[in-house]
Coordinates of C-alpha atoms in Angstrom, one line a residue:
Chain Z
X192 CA 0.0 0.0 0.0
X193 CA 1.2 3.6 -0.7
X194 CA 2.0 5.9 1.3
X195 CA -0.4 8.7 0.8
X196 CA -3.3 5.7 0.2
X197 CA -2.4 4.6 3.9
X198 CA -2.8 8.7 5.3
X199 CA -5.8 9.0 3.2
X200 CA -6.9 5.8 5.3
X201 CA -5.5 7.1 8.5
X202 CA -7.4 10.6 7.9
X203 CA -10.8 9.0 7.2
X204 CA -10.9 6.4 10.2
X205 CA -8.5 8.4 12.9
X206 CA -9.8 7.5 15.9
X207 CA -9.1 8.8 19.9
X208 CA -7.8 5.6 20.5
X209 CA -5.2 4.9 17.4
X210 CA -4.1 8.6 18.5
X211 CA -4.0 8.0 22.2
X212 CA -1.5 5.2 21.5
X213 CA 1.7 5.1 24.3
X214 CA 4.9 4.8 22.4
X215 CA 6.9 3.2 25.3
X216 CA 10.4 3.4 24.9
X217 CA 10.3 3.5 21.1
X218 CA 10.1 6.9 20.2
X219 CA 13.7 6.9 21.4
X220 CA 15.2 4.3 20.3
X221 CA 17.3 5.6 17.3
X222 CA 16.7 1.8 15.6
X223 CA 12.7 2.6 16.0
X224 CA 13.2 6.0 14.2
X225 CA 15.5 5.3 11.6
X226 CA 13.1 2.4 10.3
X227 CA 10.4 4.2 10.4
X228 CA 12.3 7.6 8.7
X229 CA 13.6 5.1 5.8
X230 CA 10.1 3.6 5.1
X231 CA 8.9 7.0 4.7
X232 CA 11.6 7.8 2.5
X233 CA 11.3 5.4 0.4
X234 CA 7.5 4.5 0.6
X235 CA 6.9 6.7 -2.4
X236 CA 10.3 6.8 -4.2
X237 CA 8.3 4.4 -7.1
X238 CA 5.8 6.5 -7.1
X239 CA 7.9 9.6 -7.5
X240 CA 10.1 8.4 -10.4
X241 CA 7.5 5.8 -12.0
X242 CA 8.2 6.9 -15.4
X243 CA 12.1 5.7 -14.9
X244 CA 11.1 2.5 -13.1
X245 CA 14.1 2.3 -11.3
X246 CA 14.7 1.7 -7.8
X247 CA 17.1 3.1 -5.4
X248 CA 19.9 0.6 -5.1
X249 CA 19.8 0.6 -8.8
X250 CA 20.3 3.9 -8.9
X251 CA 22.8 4.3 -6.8
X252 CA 24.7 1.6 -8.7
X253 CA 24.0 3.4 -11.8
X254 CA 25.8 6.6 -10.7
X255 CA 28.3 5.0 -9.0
X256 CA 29.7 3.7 -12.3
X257 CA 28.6 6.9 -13.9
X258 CA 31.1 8.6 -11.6
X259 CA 33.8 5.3 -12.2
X260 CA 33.7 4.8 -15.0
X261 CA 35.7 0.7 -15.6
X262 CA 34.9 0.1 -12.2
X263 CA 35.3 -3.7 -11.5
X264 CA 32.0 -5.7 -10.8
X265 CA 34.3 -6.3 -7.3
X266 CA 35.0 -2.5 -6.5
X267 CA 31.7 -1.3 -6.7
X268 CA 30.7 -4.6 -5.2
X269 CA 32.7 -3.3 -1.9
X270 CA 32.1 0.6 -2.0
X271 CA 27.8 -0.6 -2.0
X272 CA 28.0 -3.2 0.1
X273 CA 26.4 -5.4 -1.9
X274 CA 27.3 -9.3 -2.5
X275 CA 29.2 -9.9 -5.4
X276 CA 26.5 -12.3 -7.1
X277 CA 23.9 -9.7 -6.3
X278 CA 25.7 -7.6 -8.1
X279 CA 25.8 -9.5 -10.5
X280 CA 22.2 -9.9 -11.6
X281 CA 22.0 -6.3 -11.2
X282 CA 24.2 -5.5 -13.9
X283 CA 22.6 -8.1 -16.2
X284 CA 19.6 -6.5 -15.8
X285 CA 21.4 -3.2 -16.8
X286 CA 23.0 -4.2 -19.9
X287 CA 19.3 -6.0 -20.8
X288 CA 17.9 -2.2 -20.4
X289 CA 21.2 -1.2 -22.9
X290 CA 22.1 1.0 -19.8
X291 CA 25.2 -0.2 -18.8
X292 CA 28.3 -2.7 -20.4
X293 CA 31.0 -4.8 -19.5
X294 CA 34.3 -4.2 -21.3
X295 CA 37.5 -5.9 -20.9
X296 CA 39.9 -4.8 -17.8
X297 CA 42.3 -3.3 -19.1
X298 CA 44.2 -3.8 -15.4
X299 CA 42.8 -6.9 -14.8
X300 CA 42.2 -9.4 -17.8
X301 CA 39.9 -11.9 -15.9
X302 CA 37.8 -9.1 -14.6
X303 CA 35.5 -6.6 -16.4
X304 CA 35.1 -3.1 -16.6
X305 CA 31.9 -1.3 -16.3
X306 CA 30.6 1.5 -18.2
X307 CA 27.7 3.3 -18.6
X308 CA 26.4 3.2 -22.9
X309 CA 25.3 6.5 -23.6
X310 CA 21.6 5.4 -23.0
X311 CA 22.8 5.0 -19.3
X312 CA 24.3 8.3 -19.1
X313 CA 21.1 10.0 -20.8
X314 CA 19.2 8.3 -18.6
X315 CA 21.0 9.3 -15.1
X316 CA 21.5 12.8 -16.3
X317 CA 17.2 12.5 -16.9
X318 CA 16.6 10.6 -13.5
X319 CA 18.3 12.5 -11.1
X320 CA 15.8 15.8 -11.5
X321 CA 13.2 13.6 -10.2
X322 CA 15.5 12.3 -7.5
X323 CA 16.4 15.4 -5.7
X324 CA 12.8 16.7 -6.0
X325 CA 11.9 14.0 -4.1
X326 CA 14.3 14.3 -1.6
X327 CA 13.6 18.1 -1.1
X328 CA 10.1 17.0 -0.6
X329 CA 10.6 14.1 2.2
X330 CA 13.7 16.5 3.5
X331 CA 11.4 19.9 3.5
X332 CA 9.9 18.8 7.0
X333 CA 13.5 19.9 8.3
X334 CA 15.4 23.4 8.1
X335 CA 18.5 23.5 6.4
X336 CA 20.8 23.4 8.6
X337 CA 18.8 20.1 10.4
X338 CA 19.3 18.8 6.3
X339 CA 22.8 19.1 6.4
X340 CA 23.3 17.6 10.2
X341 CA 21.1 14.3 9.3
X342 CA 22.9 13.8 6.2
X343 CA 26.4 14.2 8.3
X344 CA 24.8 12.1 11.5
X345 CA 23.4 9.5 9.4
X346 CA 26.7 9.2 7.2
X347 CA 28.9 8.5 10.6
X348 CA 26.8 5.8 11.3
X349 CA 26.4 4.5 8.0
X350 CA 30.4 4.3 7.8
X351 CA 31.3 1.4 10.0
Chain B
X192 CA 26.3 -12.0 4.9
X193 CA 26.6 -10.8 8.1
X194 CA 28.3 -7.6 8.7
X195 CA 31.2 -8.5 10.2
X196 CA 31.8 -10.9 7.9
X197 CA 31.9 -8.3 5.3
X198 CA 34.0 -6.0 7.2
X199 CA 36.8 -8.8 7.4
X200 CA 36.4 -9.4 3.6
X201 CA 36.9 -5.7 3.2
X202 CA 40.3 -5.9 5.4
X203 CA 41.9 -8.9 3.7
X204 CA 41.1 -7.5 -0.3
X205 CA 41.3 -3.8 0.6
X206 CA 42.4 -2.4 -2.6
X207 CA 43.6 1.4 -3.9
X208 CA 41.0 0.9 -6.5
X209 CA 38.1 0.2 -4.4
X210 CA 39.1 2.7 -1.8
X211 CA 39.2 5.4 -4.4
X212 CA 35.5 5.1 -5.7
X213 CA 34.0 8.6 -6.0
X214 CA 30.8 8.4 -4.6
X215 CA 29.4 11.7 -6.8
X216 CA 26.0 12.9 -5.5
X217 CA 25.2 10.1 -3.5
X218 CA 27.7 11.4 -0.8
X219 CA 25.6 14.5 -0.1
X220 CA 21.8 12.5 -1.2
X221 CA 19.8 12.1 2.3
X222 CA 18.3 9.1 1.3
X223 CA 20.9 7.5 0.3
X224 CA 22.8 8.2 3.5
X225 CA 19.7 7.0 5.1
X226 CA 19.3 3.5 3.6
X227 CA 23.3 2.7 4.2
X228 CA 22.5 3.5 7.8
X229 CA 19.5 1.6 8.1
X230 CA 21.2 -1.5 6.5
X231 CA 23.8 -0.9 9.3
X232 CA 21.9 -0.4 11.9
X233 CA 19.8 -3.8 11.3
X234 CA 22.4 -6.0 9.7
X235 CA 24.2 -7.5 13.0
X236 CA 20.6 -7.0 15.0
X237 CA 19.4 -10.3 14.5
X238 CA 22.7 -12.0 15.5
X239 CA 23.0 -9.4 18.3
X240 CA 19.7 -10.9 19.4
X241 CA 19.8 -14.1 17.9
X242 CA 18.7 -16.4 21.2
X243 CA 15.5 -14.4 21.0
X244 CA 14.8 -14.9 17.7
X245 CA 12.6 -11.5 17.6
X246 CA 13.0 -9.1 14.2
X247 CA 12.9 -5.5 14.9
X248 CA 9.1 -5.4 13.5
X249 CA 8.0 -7.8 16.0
X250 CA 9.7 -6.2 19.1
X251 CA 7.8 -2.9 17.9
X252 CA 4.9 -4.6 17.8
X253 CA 5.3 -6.2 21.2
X254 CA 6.6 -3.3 22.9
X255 CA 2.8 -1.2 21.6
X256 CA 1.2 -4.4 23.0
X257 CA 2.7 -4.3 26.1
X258 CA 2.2 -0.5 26.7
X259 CA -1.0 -0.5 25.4
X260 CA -3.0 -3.6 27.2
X261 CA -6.3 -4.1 25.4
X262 CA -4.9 -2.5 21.8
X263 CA -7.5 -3.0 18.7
X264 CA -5.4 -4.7 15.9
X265 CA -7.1 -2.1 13.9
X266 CA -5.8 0.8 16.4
X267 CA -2.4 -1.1 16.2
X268 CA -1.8 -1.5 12.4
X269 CA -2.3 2.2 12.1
X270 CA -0.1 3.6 14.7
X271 CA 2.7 1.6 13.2
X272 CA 2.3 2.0 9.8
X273 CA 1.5 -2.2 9.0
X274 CA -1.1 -3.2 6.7
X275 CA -3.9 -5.3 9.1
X276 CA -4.3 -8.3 7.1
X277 CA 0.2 -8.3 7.8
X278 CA -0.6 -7.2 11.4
X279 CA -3.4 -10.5 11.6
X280 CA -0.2 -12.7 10.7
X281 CA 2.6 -11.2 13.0
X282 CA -0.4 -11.8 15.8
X283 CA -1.0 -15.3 14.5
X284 CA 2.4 -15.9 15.1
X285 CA 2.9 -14.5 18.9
X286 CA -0.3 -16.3 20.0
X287 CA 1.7 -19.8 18.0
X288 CA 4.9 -18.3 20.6
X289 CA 2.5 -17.8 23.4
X290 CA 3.4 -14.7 24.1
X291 CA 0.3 -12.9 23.5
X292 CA -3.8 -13.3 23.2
X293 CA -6.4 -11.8 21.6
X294 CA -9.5 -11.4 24.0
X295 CA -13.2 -10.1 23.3
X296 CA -13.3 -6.2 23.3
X297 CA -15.1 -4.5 25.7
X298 CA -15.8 -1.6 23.7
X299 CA -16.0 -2.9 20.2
X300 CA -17.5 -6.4 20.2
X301 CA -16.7 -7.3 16.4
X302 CA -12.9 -6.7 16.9
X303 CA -10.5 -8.3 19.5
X304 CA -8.4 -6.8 22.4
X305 CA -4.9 -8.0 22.5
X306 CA -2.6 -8.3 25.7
X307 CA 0.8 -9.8 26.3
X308 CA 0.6 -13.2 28.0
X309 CA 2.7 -13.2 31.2
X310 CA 5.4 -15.3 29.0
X311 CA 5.2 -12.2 26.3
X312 CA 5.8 -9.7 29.3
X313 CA 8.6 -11.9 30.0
X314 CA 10.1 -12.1 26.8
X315 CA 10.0 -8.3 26.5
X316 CA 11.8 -7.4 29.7
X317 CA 14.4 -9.8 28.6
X318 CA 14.6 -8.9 25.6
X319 CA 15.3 -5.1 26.3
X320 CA 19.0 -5.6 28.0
X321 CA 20.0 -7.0 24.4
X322 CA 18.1 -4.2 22.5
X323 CA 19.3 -1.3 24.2
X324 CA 23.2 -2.7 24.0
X325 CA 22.8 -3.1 20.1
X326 CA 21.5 1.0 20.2
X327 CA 24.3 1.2 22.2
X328 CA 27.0 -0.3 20.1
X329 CA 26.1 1.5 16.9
X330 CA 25.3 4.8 18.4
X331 CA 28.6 4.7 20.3
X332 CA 30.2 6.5 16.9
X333 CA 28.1 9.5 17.9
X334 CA 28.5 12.0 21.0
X335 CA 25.6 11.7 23.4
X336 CA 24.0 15.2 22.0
X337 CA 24.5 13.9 18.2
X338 CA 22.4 10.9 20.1
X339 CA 20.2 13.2 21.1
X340 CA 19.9 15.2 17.4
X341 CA 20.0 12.2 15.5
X342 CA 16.8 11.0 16.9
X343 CA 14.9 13.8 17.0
X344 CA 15.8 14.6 13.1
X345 CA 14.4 11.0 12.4
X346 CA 11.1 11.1 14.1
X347 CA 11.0 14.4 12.4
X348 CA 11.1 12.7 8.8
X349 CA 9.2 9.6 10.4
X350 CA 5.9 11.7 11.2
X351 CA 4.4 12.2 8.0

């Protein structure tokens, strides 16, 4: 279900009791939050970018080679976090859609390099529009300066 | 593959290559930040927790049951965001665990009151040592006030 089908729900049967609800101790436990924040996020990232049908790890794959270009399927496998098979069947899926190929290494002869085909380029430069819009809409609840800090906060946790 | 595991992987292979990925936009993109923090944050929490064999959905969902006794599932499923034909399964599954029952509503006869059984109020208070030490662990990379911040930035996203 959708995210703005659920608050339409939410609005039309509120109750006293669903908004009396005790929170206990989860409203602060940072693990509570942060689920909660990311399925917000990204509730209605399809939504947002339908016509580009592309989610966000694949997008963040795609600029990731964008901005390495001959990366190694094991590189980028690494700097993700993502298992090498995975990976793997995402990039199939890529050079299916014509957006992305493997060449030759030219360091490393039994592994390949990859590279976006200018479809894949013409279709980040399209995408990412749409991307920030959306995240200036989730992000608008915050000022600025609050943007900046949850982006450096989240970041230091996110490194290991 | 558990996070640690990962991390060791990373040691032994470490290469110039893969540590000088340019990241591009993603660096500075919230939700991007956001999902690599999430991922953290719940990759090693089922190990962390493993002789409880509780997901962080579930402990949610106990933790509302146990500090709201008598909880519709209807009143439930919206506070925390779950579809109620998913919530009708998670229950399914505690009442299998015995840890908690669905009784007849006094106020609303069609739909049923649940309560923690006395081994589900059991299971929570010792499950809650474990769950504040993971917190613990992965917040440590933060000061206490960035603790503080953190939190409060997320519910801030979290409410819609």
């Amino acid at each position: 279900m959708s995210r703005s089908t659920e608050s339409a729900d939410l609005r039309d049967n509120a109750s006293p009791v669903a908004a009396a609800l005790e929170f206990g101790p989860l409203n602060r436990l940072a693990g509570y939050q942060l689920r909660r924040a990311h399925s917000r996020f990204f509730s209605n990232f399809a939504e947002s970018l339908a016509e580009y049908s592309v989610t966000p790890v694949q997008l963040g794959l795609l600029l990731m080679i964008n901005h390495n270009p001959g990366v190694s399927q094991t590189a980028l496998a690494r700097a993700v976090g993502i298992e090498r098979s995975t990976l793997g069947e995402f990039i199939d899926r890529f050079q299916d859609r014509k957006l992305v190929e493997r060449r030759g290494s030219l360091v490393d002869r039994r592994s390949h390099a990859l590279h976006l085909t200018i479809e894949g380029a013409t279709f980040v430069k399209n995408v990412m529009p749409a991307v920030f819009a959306h995240e200036e809409s989730v992000m608008s609840v915050l000022t600025p300066a609050d943007q900046v800090t949850l982006v450096r906060l989240l970041a230091q946790i996110a490194r290991d």
